[in-house]
Amino acid sequence: MPQWTGRRAAMPTMAFSPELDRLVAAQAGLVSIDQLLAAGVSSRVARRRVDSGAWARVTRGVYDLWPPAGQRWDWDHRRRRSAWAGLLAFGPEAIAVGTTALVLHGVQGIPVGVAPEVALPRASDRTTRDGIRLRQFDDGMTTVQIGGRAVATVERALAQAVPELPRAHALADLDSALHRRSTDPDGLARAHDLARGRRGVAATHALWGMADGRAESPLESFGRLDCVDAGVPPDVLQLPVLDADGRVVARGDMGWRLGGGRWLVAEMDGADVHSDPQAVYADRTRQNRLAAWGTIELLRFTGRDVPGGVGPAVRTFLGHRGALPAARPPEHGRGDRRARG
């Protein structure tokens, strides 16, 4: 049985077993009523905790034991919370699919407000409720276990999610799956084949071929797509900058050749980076090294510049330097995709 320890507002806080604490942490602060009952917490106690504001009711039979109480959860927590809300709402047989499965696999690029998606292995009269989407179970769907729950494989989840996502987020998911090595180019091709025939897939065919695991964040994917749409796709991702001894001193997110050994580099500054002071320092140090290099022209962008701000700015810059794609001389081979001091 839980023990009461101390006070929070008008209601005492509760100490749970280590097992329940670990479960709550693994499920982004959420638990089902069945899990509470198994831990010795009655439904009456759960109702009292909700009435006091200590807990929050997410949907029928699902409780949030970590309500924000004035604090702001980061985006990753919000996505994980949404995913677990879907699984817990439809019981132990529910399977995470689509974007929900991708979140649990750790793939980045899912929109924050996307509805959780689950499927049931057998026919059911249950329907979508409280913003949780119940999808039709795919024939031949393969799953893996994550946190003790069935989750669609990355390939299957990409096939389900990409046709329904905005283009920028779809590309970010594909890039992230490759970058995290959740799949490889062959796996991505299989996922593309699985997606054929789904509603919306026709608008995404080019994105599957554009996916590149060198993109290190969704914001880099958003910026790259903005440049592609503006007719100035980058020549290089993660451009290595070398010193006189051939050592890599920095890498630029996206690079374009300007001729004469010079490069334009576009850096995408993400909000997540700026939440960590050490990451901010490292990011600024890297960018200062790029800016100080004599062969590099540097443009900086943030999330506010996408969509519609990165590509046109790059195109204008390249135009002023006479380096737009159509004006460049034909290349022979891949060339040296490095910037040297």
PDB file of N, CA and C in Angstrom, residues 1-43:
ATOM      1  N   MET A   1       0.839  -1.204   0.000  1.00  0.00           N
ATOM      2  CA  MET A   1       0.000   0.000   0.000  1.00  0.00           C
ATOM      3  C   MET A   1       0.876   1.256   0.000  1.00  0.00           C
ATOM      4  N   PRO A   2       0.423   2.311  -0.686  1.00  0.00           N
ATOM      5  CA  PRO A   2       1.187   3.550  -0.657  1.00  0.00           C
ATOM      6  C   PRO A   2       1.154   4.189   0.718  1.00  0.00           C
ATOM      7  N   GLN A   3       2.180   4.940   1.042  1.00  0.00           N
ATOM      8  CA  GLN A   3       2.256   5.643   2.310  1.00  0.00           C
ATOM      9  C   GLN A   3       2.171   7.146   2.057  1.00  0.00           C
ATOM     10  N   TRP A   4       1.476   7.843   2.947  1.00  0.00           N
ATOM     11  CA  TRP A   4       1.379   9.290   2.837  1.00  0.00           C
ATOM     12  C   TRP A   4       2.643   9.920   3.410  1.00  0.00           C
ATOM     13  N   THR A   5       3.252  10.858   2.697  1.00  0.00           N
ATOM     14  CA  THR A   5       4.481  11.494   3.178  1.00  0.00           C
ATOM     15  C   THR A   5       4.426  12.990   2.910  1.00  0.00           C
ATOM     16  N   GLY A   6       4.268  13.777   3.955  1.00  0.00           N
ATOM     17  CA  GLY A   6       4.287  15.228   3.790  1.00  0.00           C
ATOM     18  C   GLY A   6       2.993  15.770   3.220  1.00  0.00           C
ATOM     19  N   ARG A   7       3.045  17.047   2.729  1.00  0.00           N
ATOM     20  CA  ARG A   7       1.849  17.688   2.211  1.00  0.00           C
ATOM     21  C   ARG A   7       2.147  18.465   0.942  1.00  0.00           C
ATOM     22  N   ARG A   8       1.155  18.522   0.078  1.00  0.00           N
ATOM     23  CA  ARG A   8       1.211  19.378  -1.108  1.00  0.00           C
ATOM     24  C   ARG A   8      -0.128  20.069  -1.199  1.00  0.00           C
ATOM     25  N   ALA A   9      -0.154  21.382  -1.050  1.00  0.00           N
ATOM     26  CA  ALA A   9      -1.393  22.135  -0.975  1.00  0.00           C
ATOM     27  C   ALA A   9      -2.244  21.533   0.140  1.00  0.00           C
ATOM     28  N   ALA A  10      -3.523  21.193  -0.171  1.00  0.00           N
ATOM     29  CA  ALA A  10      -4.402  20.641   0.851  1.00  0.00           C
ATOM     30  C   ALA A  10      -4.342  19.133   0.894  1.00  0.00           C
ATOM     31  N   MET A  11      -3.607  18.526  -0.042  1.00  0.00           N
ATOM     32  CA  MET A  11      -3.562  17.065  -0.121  1.00  0.00           C
ATOM     33  C   MET A  11      -2.155  16.569   0.152  1.00  0.00           C
ATOM     34  N   PRO A  12      -1.997  15.488   0.922  1.00  0.00           N
ATOM     35  CA  PRO A  12      -0.666  14.926   1.140  1.00  0.00           C
ATOM     36  C   PRO A  12      -0.150  14.257  -0.119  1.00  0.00           C
ATOM     37  N   THR A  13       1.186  14.241  -0.271  1.00  0.00           N
ATOM     38  CA  THR A  13       1.776  13.516  -1.382  1.00  0.00           C
ATOM     39  C   THR A  13       1.866  12.049  -1.026  1.00  0.00           C
ATOM     40  N   MET A  14       2.112  11.224  -2.024  1.00  0.00           N
ATOM     41  CA  MET A  14       2.129   9.785  -1.811  1.00  0.00           C
ATOM     42  C   MET A  14       3.466   9.206  -2.228  1.00  0.00           C
ATOM     43  N   ALA A  15       3.915   8.230  -1.459  1.00  0.00           N
ATOM     44  CA  ALA A  15       5.121   7.491  -1.825  1.00  0.00           C
ATOM     45  C   ALA A  15       4.694   6.137  -2.356  1.00  0.00           C
ATOM     46  N   PHE A  16       5.156   5.798  -3.563  1.00  0.00           N
ATOM     47  CA  PHE A  16       4.798   4.533  -4.176  1.00  0.00           C
ATOM     48  C   PHE A  16       5.951   3.554  -4.061  1.00  0.00           C
ATOM     49  N   SER A  17       5.670   2.349  -4.448  1.00  0.00           N
ATOM     50  CA  SER A  17       6.727   1.348  -4.510  1.00  0.00           C
ATOM     51  C   SER A  17       7.731   1.751  -5.580  1.00  0.00           C
ATOM     52  N   PRO A  18       8.976   1.327  -5.443  1.00  0.00           N
ATOM     53  CA  PRO A  18       9.961   1.635  -6.491  1.00  0.00           C
ATOM     54  C   PRO A  18       9.516   1.145  -7.863  1.00  0.00           C
ATOM     55  N   GLU A  19       8.801   0.016  -7.897  1.00  0.00           N
ATOM     56  CA  GLU A  19       8.341  -0.527  -9.177  1.00  0.00           C
ATOM     57  C   GLU A  19       7.363   0.431  -9.851  1.00  0.00           C
ATOM     58  N   LEU A  20       6.415   0.985  -9.069  1.00  0.00           N
ATOM     59  CA  LEU A  20       5.453   1.909  -9.654  1.00  0.00           C
ATOM     60  C   LEU A  20       6.134   3.217 -10.046  1.00  0.00           C
ATOM     61  N   ASP A  21       7.071   3.672  -9.235  1.00  0.00           N
ATOM     62  CA  ASP A  21       7.817   4.882  -9.593  1.00  0.00           C
ATOM     63  C   ASP A  21       8.521   4.713 -10.939  1.00  0.00           C
ATOM     64  N   ARG A  22       9.147   3.550 -11.124  1.00  0.00           N
ATOM     65  CA  ARG A  22       9.845   3.301 -12.393  1.00  0.00           C
ATOM     66  C   ARG A  22       8.856   3.236 -13.547  1.00  0.00           C
ATOM     67  N   LEU A  23       7.697   2.637 -13.305  1.00  0.00           N
ATOM     68  CA  LEU A  23       6.679   2.541 -14.347  1.00  0.00           C
ATOM     69  C   LEU A  23       6.189   3.926 -14.752  1.00  0.00           C
ATOM     70  N   VAL A  24       5.922   4.769 -13.761  1.00  0.00           N
ATOM     71  CA  VAL A  24       5.460   6.126 -14.039  1.00  0.00           C
ATOM     72  C   VAL A  24       6.502   6.885 -14.856  1.00  0.00           C
ATOM     73  N   ALA A  25       7.767   6.747 -14.475  1.00  0.00           N
ATOM     74  CA  ALA A  25       8.831   7.435 -15.207  1.00  0.00           C
ATOM     75  C   ALA A  25       8.940   6.928 -16.638  1.00  0.00           C
ATOM     76  N   ALA A  26       8.805   5.619 -16.831  1.00  0.00           N
ATOM     77  CA  ALA A  26       8.921   5.035 -18.168  1.00  0.00           C
ATOM     78  C   ALA A  26       7.757   5.441 -19.060  1.00  0.00           C
ATOM     79  N   GLN A  27       6.615   5.770 -18.470  1.00  0.00           N
ATOM     80  CA  GLN A  27       5.410   6.099 -19.222  1.00  0.00           C
ATOM     81  C   GLN A  27       5.128   7.599 -19.218  1.00  0.00           C
ATOM     82  N   ALA A  28       6.173   8.398 -19.093  1.00  0.00           N
ATOM     83  CA  ALA A  28       6.063   9.860 -19.180  1.00  0.00           C
ATOM     84  C   ALA A  28       5.075  10.425 -18.173  1.00  0.00           C
ATOM     85  N   GLY A  29       5.022   9.814 -16.987  1.00  0.00           N
ATOM     86  CA  GLY A  29       4.178  10.317 -15.922  1.00  0.00           C
ATOM     87  C   GLY A  29       2.773   9.761 -15.901  1.00  0.00           C
ATOM     88  N   LEU A  30       2.423   8.899 -16.853  1.00  0.00           N
ATOM     89  CA  LEU A  30       1.062   8.380 -16.956  1.00  0.00           C
ATOM     90  C   LEU A  30       0.957   6.959 -16.418  1.00  0.00           C
ATOM     91  N   VAL A  31      -0.221   6.627 -15.896  1.00  0.00           N
ATOM     92  CA  VAL A  31      -0.538   5.257 -15.482  1.00  0.00           C
ATOM     93  C   VAL A  31      -2.003   4.994 -15.778  1.00  0.00           C
ATOM     94  N   SER A  32      -2.330   3.728 -15.955  1.00  0.00           N
ATOM     95  CA  SER A  32      -3.728   3.336 -16.123  1.00  0.00           C
ATOM     96  C   SER A  32      -4.316   3.005 -14.759  1.00  0.00           C
ATOM     97  N   ILE A  33      -5.629   2.990 -14.675  1.00  0.00           N
ATOM     98  CA  ILE A  33      -6.276   2.633 -13.415  1.00  0.00           C
ATOM     99  C   ILE A  33      -5.938   1.204 -13.025  1.00  0.00           C
ATOM    100  N   ASP A  34      -5.785   0.323 -14.006  1.00  0.00           N
ATOM    101  CA  ASP A  34      -5.414  -1.058 -13.686  1.00  0.00           C
ATOM    102  C   ASP A  34      -4.031  -1.116 -13.050  1.00  0.00           C
ATOM    103  N   GLN A  35      -3.114  -0.301 -13.527  1.00  0.00           N
ATOM    104  CA  GLN A  35      -1.776  -0.277 -12.944  1.00  0.00           C
ATOM    105  C   GLN A  35      -1.805   0.292 -11.530  1.00  0.00           C
ATOM    106  N   LEU A  36      -2.648   1.299 -11.304  1.00  0.00           N
ATOM    107  CA  LEU A  36      -2.780   1.840  -9.953  1.00  0.00           C
ATOM    108  C   LEU A  36      -3.368   0.810  -9.003  1.00  0.00           C
ATOM    109  N   LEU A  37      -4.419   0.134  -9.445  1.00  0.00           N
ATOM    110  CA  LEU A  37      -5.045  -0.882  -8.593  1.00  0.00           C
ATOM    111  C   LEU A  37      -4.054  -1.980  -8.249  1.00  0.00           C
ATOM    112  N   ALA A  38      -3.243  -2.379  -9.235  1.00  0.00           N
ATOM    113  CA  ALA A  38      -2.250  -3.425  -8.986  1.00  0.00           C
ATOM    114  C   ALA A  38      -1.207  -2.969  -7.971  1.00  0.00           C
ATOM    115  N   ALA A  39      -0.991  -1.654  -7.884  1.00  0.00           N
ATOM    116  CA  ALA A  39      -0.023  -1.107  -6.931  1.00  0.00           C
ATOM    117  C   ALA A  39      -0.657  -0.774  -5.589  1.00  0.00           C
ATOM    118  N   GLY A  40      -1.953  -1.069  -5.444  1.00  0.00           N
ATOM    119  CA  GLY A  40      -2.625  -0.826  -4.177  1.00  0.00           C
ATOM    120  C   GLY A  40      -3.247   0.542  -4.034  1.00  0.00           C
ATOM    121  N   VAL A  41      -3.380   1.279  -5.140  1.00  0.00           N
ATOM    122  CA  VAL A  41      -4.008   2.600  -5.109  1.00  0.00           C
ATOM    123  C   VAL A  41      -5.440   2.450  -5.609  1.00  0.00           C
ATOM    124  N   SER A  42      -6.410   2.744  -4.762  1.00  0.00           N
ATOM    125  CA  SER A  42      -7.808   2.539  -5.125  1.00  0.00           C
ATOM    126  C   SER A  42      -8.295   3.628  -6.073  1.00  0.00           C
ATOM    127  N   SER A  43      -9.400   3.347  -6.751  1.00  0.00           N
ATOM    128  CA  SER A  43      -9.993   4.339  -7.643  1.00  0.00           C
ATOM    129  C   SER A  43     -10.487   5.547  -6.843  1.00  0.00           C
TER     130      SER A  43
END
